[in-house]
Amino acid sequence: FGGWTTLGTSAELWQYFANNWELISDSTTSGPQERESATLVAFDSTQNNVSTIALLFGGRDGIILFFNDLWSFNLTANTWELIIPESTDNPIARWGHTAVKYGDSGMVIYGGFDANFNSLNDIWLWNQTILEWKRLAESDSYIPAGRGFHAATLVNNSMVINGGVSNITKFANNTATVFSDTWRFDFDKGYWIFVTNDFSSSVTDKYNYKIKKRVNKFKITSNQDSLFGHAATTVGN
């Protein structure tokens, strides 16, 4: 969904199926506004007789607008619906965050940047059954530094995050911070666990070179290989 095109941000939603890409929605009159750096998570849901849905959260229009709206796309009927949370304490507008599916009816978002480009480190659970947000970790607990454009994936009953960037407005004077650390949020225990500050030993030399090349492009000094704007997924059990 969305992203940048040569004409600006997009509101197109594409589906890849049977070795083909198909445009399934491109309307902003009955769906979300054009945006980039949003998240989209698909899962099965029996609520309101919807068999399969995708949840779109946040993002920005690339100019002046920043979003914290939540949209549901019915993948059977190809229709959008704006969701109004029942909760009153909800995540603020953000972009560059991550989202992962959790359980049968949950979505977890973490981090990103607010409308003033500040780095966020809050973590929220959306419950599609009761239509409520819940903040999962208190601000004074042991948590990762605020960041955006990190990678996240679900491993067993934990969400693992890696890398990312903060102070994103400081690229011009080469003082942005790019991370190499890895953390996991344990949903059973309800808190963050620090995993490692250096993932370079677990990747190939060729991949390390690509990482270093990108870091050097921004003239960022680091003792570890640092990375942002990447992706992650879980393979196997």
Short mmCIF file of C-alpha atoms in Angstrom, two decimals:
data_model
loop_
_atom_site.label_atom_id
_atom_site.label_comp_id
_atom_site.label_asym_id
_atom_site.label_seq_id
_atom_site.Cartn_x
_atom_site.Cartn_y
_atom_site.Cartn_z
CA PHE A 1 0.00 0.00 0.00
CA GLY A 2 1.00 3.58 -0.70
CA GLY A 3 4.56 4.88 -0.86
CA TRP A 4 6.22 7.41 -3.13
CA THR A 5 5.75 7.65 -6.88
CA THR A 6 7.07 10.17 -9.41
CA LEU A 7 3.85 12.15 -8.79
CA GLY A 8 3.98 12.09 -4.97
CA THR A 9 2.54 9.75 -2.39
CA SER A 10 0.11 7.01 -3.37
CA ALA A 11 -3.07 5.40 -2.03
CA GLU A 12 -2.88 2.33 -4.24
CA LEU A 13 -3.21 -1.13 -2.74
CA TRP A 14 -1.72 -4.00 -4.71
CA GLN A 15 -2.05 -7.75 -4.20
CA TYR A 16 0.44 -10.37 -5.36
CA PHE A 17 -1.27 -13.65 -6.20
CA ALA A 18 -0.47 -16.53 -8.57
CA ASN A 19 2.70 -14.84 -9.86
CA ASN A 20 0.85 -11.65 -10.76
CA TRP A 21 0.40 -8.19 -9.27
CA GLU A 22 -3.19 -6.86 -9.18
CA LEU A 23 -4.35 -3.36 -8.25
CA ILE A 24 -7.27 -3.92 -5.86
CA SER A 25 -7.84 -0.37 -4.57
CA ASP A 26 -6.80 3.09 -5.70
CA SER A 27 -9.55 5.33 -4.35
CA THR A 28 -9.16 7.94 -1.62
CA THR A 29 -12.84 8.92 -1.67
CA SER A 30 -13.83 5.87 0.36
CA GLY A 31 -10.48 4.87 1.79
CA PRO A 32 -7.29 6.23 3.38
CA GLN A 33 -5.51 9.29 2.08
CA GLU A 34 -2.26 8.96 0.10
CA ARG A 35 0.67 8.26 2.41
CA GLU A 36 4.09 6.72 2.86
CA SER A 37 5.90 4.98 5.75
CA ALA A 38 2.65 3.40 7.02
CA THR A 39 2.24 -0.24 8.05
CA LEU A 40 -0.08 -2.94 6.73
CA VAL A 41 -0.80 -6.23 8.50
CA ALA A 42 -3.13 -8.95 7.22
CA PHE A 43 -4.84 -11.63 9.30
CA ASP A 44 -8.03 -13.69 9.48
CA SER A 45 -10.92 -12.24 11.40
CA THR A 46 -14.45 -13.47 12.06
CA GLN A 47 -15.67 -10.10 13.31
CA ASN A 48 -18.64 -8.76 11.34
CA ASN A 49 -18.45 -11.84 9.10
CA VAL A 50 -15.19 -10.63 7.56
CA SER A 51 -13.06 -13.61 6.60
CA THR A 52 -9.74 -11.89 5.88
CA ILE A 53 -8.71 -8.29 6.56
CA ALA A 54 -5.67 -6.05 6.36
CA LEU A 55 -5.09 -3.28 8.89
CA LEU A 56 -3.39 -0.05 7.78
CA PHE A 57 -2.02 2.28 10.43
CA GLY A 58 -0.26 5.65 10.45
CA GLY A 59 2.13 7.15 7.93
CA ARG A 60 2.48 10.66 6.50
CA ASP A 61 1.51 12.39 3.29
CA GLY A 62 5.12 13.45 2.71
CA ILE A 63 4.38 17.17 3.12
CA ILE A 64 2.48 18.34 6.21
CA LEU A 65 0.08 15.64 7.39
CA PHE A 66 0.86 12.85 9.84
CA PHE A 67 -1.62 10.07 10.59
CA ASN A 68 -2.71 7.84 13.46
CA ASP A 69 -5.85 6.61 11.74
CA LEU A 70 -6.61 2.91 11.49
CA TRP A 71 -8.22 1.41 8.40
CA SER A 72 -9.49 -2.10 7.73
CA PHE A 73 -9.47 -3.49 4.19
CA ASN A 74 -11.80 -6.37 3.44
CA LEU A 75 -9.82 -8.62 1.10
CA THR A 76 -12.99 -10.41 0.03
CA ALA A 77 -15.12 -7.40 -0.86
CA ASN A 78 -12.15 -5.08 -1.66
CA THR A 79 -13.58 -2.29 0.50
CA TRP A 80 -12.06 0.05 3.09
CA GLU A 81 -13.54 0.87 6.50
CA LEU A 82 -12.27 3.51 8.94
CA ILE A 83 -12.04 2.04 12.44
CA ILE A 84 -12.88 4.26 15.39
CA PRO A 85 -11.17 2.84 18.51
CA GLU A 86 -13.23 2.28 21.64
CA SER A 87 -10.15 3.15 23.70
CA THR A 88 -9.34 6.73 24.68
CA ASP A 89 -5.59 6.27 25.17
CA ASN A 90 -4.29 5.64 21.66
CA PRO A 91 -0.93 5.92 19.86
CA ILE A 92 -0.07 9.33 18.44
CA ALA A 93 0.43 9.97 14.73
CA ARG A 94 3.63 8.38 13.47
CA TRP A 95 5.54 7.18 10.44
CA GLY A 96 8.52 4.88 9.90
CA HIS A 97 7.22 2.53 12.60
CA THR A 98 6.77 -1.25 12.36
CA ALA A 99 3.78 -3.52 12.86
CA VAL A 100 3.48 -7.28 13.32
CA LYS A 101 0.51 -9.58 13.60
CA TYR A 102 -0.05 -10.96 17.11
CA GLY A 103 -2.43 -13.80 17.83
CA ASP A 104 -5.68 -14.25 15.94
CA SER A 105 -6.93 -10.68 16.26
CA GLY A 106 -4.01 -8.50 17.31
CA MET A 107 -1.49 -6.14 15.80
CA VAL A 108 1.54 -4.69 17.60
CA ILE A 109 3.19 -1.43 16.53
CA TYR A 110 6.50 -0.06 17.74
CA GLY A 111 8.48 3.16 17.39
CA GLY A 112 8.65 5.44 14.38
CA PHE A 113 8.75 9.24 14.26
CA ASP A 114 6.16 11.77 15.35
CA ALA A 115 5.04 14.90 13.50
CA ASN A 116 8.11 16.78 14.80
CA PHE A 117 10.49 14.02 13.64
CA ASN A 118 11.16 12.92 17.22
CA SER A 119 12.06 9.25 17.61
CA LEU A 120 9.48 7.12 19.44
CA ASN A 121 10.00 3.96 21.50
CA ASP A 122 6.48 3.11 22.64
CA ILE A 123 4.84 -0.23 21.91
CA TRP A 124 1.08 -0.71 21.43
CA LEU A 125 -1.26 -3.67 20.98
CA TRP A 126 -4.38 -3.31 18.84
CA ASN A 127 -7.18 -5.76 19.67
CA GLN A 128 -9.45 -6.17 16.66
CA THR A 129 -12.05 -8.05 18.70
CA ILE A 130 -12.79 -5.25 21.16
CA LEU A 131 -11.46 -2.41 18.97
CA GLU A 132 -9.05 -1.07 21.59
CA TRP A 133 -5.43 0.02 21.81
CA LYS A 134 -3.31 -0.89 24.84
CA ARG A 135 0.17 0.35 25.65
CA LEU A 136 2.32 -2.64 26.58
CA ALA A 137 5.46 -1.23 28.26
CA GLU A 138 5.73 1.64 30.70
CA SER A 139 7.95 4.55 29.72
CA ASP A 140 10.31 4.00 32.68
CA SER A 141 10.97 0.31 31.97
CA TYR A 142 14.11 -1.08 30.31
CA ILE A 143 13.34 -0.36 26.67
CA PRO A 144 15.18 0.31 23.39
CA ALA A 145 16.08 3.83 22.38
CA GLY A 146 13.55 5.59 20.18
CA ARG A 147 13.95 4.83 16.48
CA GLY A 148 12.30 4.45 13.11
CA PHE A 149 12.97 2.55 9.88
CA HIS A 150 14.01 -0.48 11.95
CA ALA A 151 12.98 -4.06 11.17
CA ALA A 152 10.59 -6.17 13.22
CA THR A 153 9.24 -9.71 13.13
CA LEU A 154 7.37 -12.12 15.39
CA VAL A 155 9.39 -15.05 16.76
CA ASN A 156 7.37 -17.49 18.89
CA ASN A 157 5.74 -15.22 21.48
CA SER A 158 8.17 -12.31 21.14
CA MET A 159 8.54 -9.39 18.77
CA VAL A 160 12.17 -8.95 17.69
CA ILE A 161 13.43 -5.58 16.43
CA ASN A 162 16.78 -4.73 14.88
CA GLY A 163 18.57 -1.56 13.83
CA GLY A 164 16.84 1.66 12.87
CA VAL A 165 17.75 5.34 13.03
CA SER A 166 17.11 8.29 15.35
CA ASN A 167 17.83 12.03 15.03
CA ILE A 168 16.76 11.61 11.43
CA THR A 169 16.78 15.36 10.77
CA LYS A 170 20.53 15.46 11.41
CA PHE A 171 21.70 13.61 8.32
CA ALA A 172 22.73 16.93 6.81
CA ASN A 173 25.48 17.39 9.41
CA ASN A 174 26.19 13.65 9.75
CA THR A 175 25.07 13.35 13.39
CA ALA A 176 22.15 10.95 12.95
CA THR A 177 22.32 7.78 15.03
CA VAL A 178 22.04 4.45 13.23
CA PHE A 179 21.57 1.37 15.44
CA SER A 180 22.95 -2.16 15.27
CA ASP A 181 21.23 -3.49 18.39
CA THR A 182 18.66 -6.26 18.60
CA TRP A 183 15.87 -6.44 21.18
CA ARG A 184 12.87 -8.66 21.77
CA PHE A 185 9.62 -7.88 23.53
CA ASP A 186 8.36 -10.93 25.43
CA PHE A 187 4.55 -10.86 25.37
CA ASP A 188 4.28 -13.43 28.17
CA LYS A 189 6.54 -11.45 30.52
CA GLY A 190 5.43 -8.04 29.30
CA TYR A 191 8.84 -6.40 28.97
CA TRP A 192 11.81 -5.85 26.64
CA ILE A 193 14.90 -8.08 26.66
CA PHE A 194 18.20 -6.88 25.20
CA VAL A 195 19.62 -9.47 22.80
CA THR A 196 22.82 -8.08 21.26
CA ASN A 197 24.45 -4.86 20.14
CA ASP A 198 26.17 -6.39 17.11
CA PHE A 199 24.64 -8.70 14.52
CA SER A 200 27.68 -8.70 12.22
CA SER A 201 28.84 -12.15 13.35
CA SER A 202 25.59 -13.72 12.12
CA VAL A 203 25.71 -12.46 8.53
CA THR A 204 28.06 -13.11 5.65
CA ASP A 205 31.10 -10.98 4.81
CA LYS A 206 29.44 -9.99 1.55
CA TYR A 207 26.39 -8.73 3.43
CA ASN A 208 28.59 -6.92 5.95
CA TYR A 209 30.23 -5.07 3.07
CA LYS A 210 26.87 -3.92 1.79
CA ILE A 211 25.90 -2.72 5.25
CA LYS A 212 29.17 -0.84 5.74
CA LYS A 213 28.90 0.73 2.31
CA ARG A 214 25.50 2.17 3.18
CA VAL A 215 26.67 3.44 6.57
CA ASN A 216 29.72 5.08 4.99
CA LYS A 217 27.43 6.81 2.50
CA PHE A 218 26.03 8.83 5.40
CA LYS A 219 29.45 9.18 7.04
CA ILE A 220 28.21 7.62 10.26
CA THR A 221 30.85 6.32 12.64
CA SER A 222 30.07 3.05 14.41
CA ASN A 223 32.00 0.17 15.93
CA GLN A 224 29.33 -2.24 14.75
CA ASP A 225 27.54 -2.67 11.45
CA SER A 226 24.47 -0.45 11.65
CA LEU A 227 21.40 -0.55 9.45
CA PHE A 228 18.05 1.11 8.83
CA GLY A 229 15.32 0.90 6.23
CA HIS A 230 15.69 -2.88 6.03
CA ALA A 231 13.12 -5.66 6.44
CA ALA A 232 12.86 -8.87 8.47
CA THR A 233 10.74 -12.01 8.53
CA THR A 234 10.64 -15.26 10.47
CA VAL A 235 11.72 -18.49 8.76
CA GLY A 236 10.78 -21.88 10.21
CA ASN A 237 9.82 -22.43 13.83
#
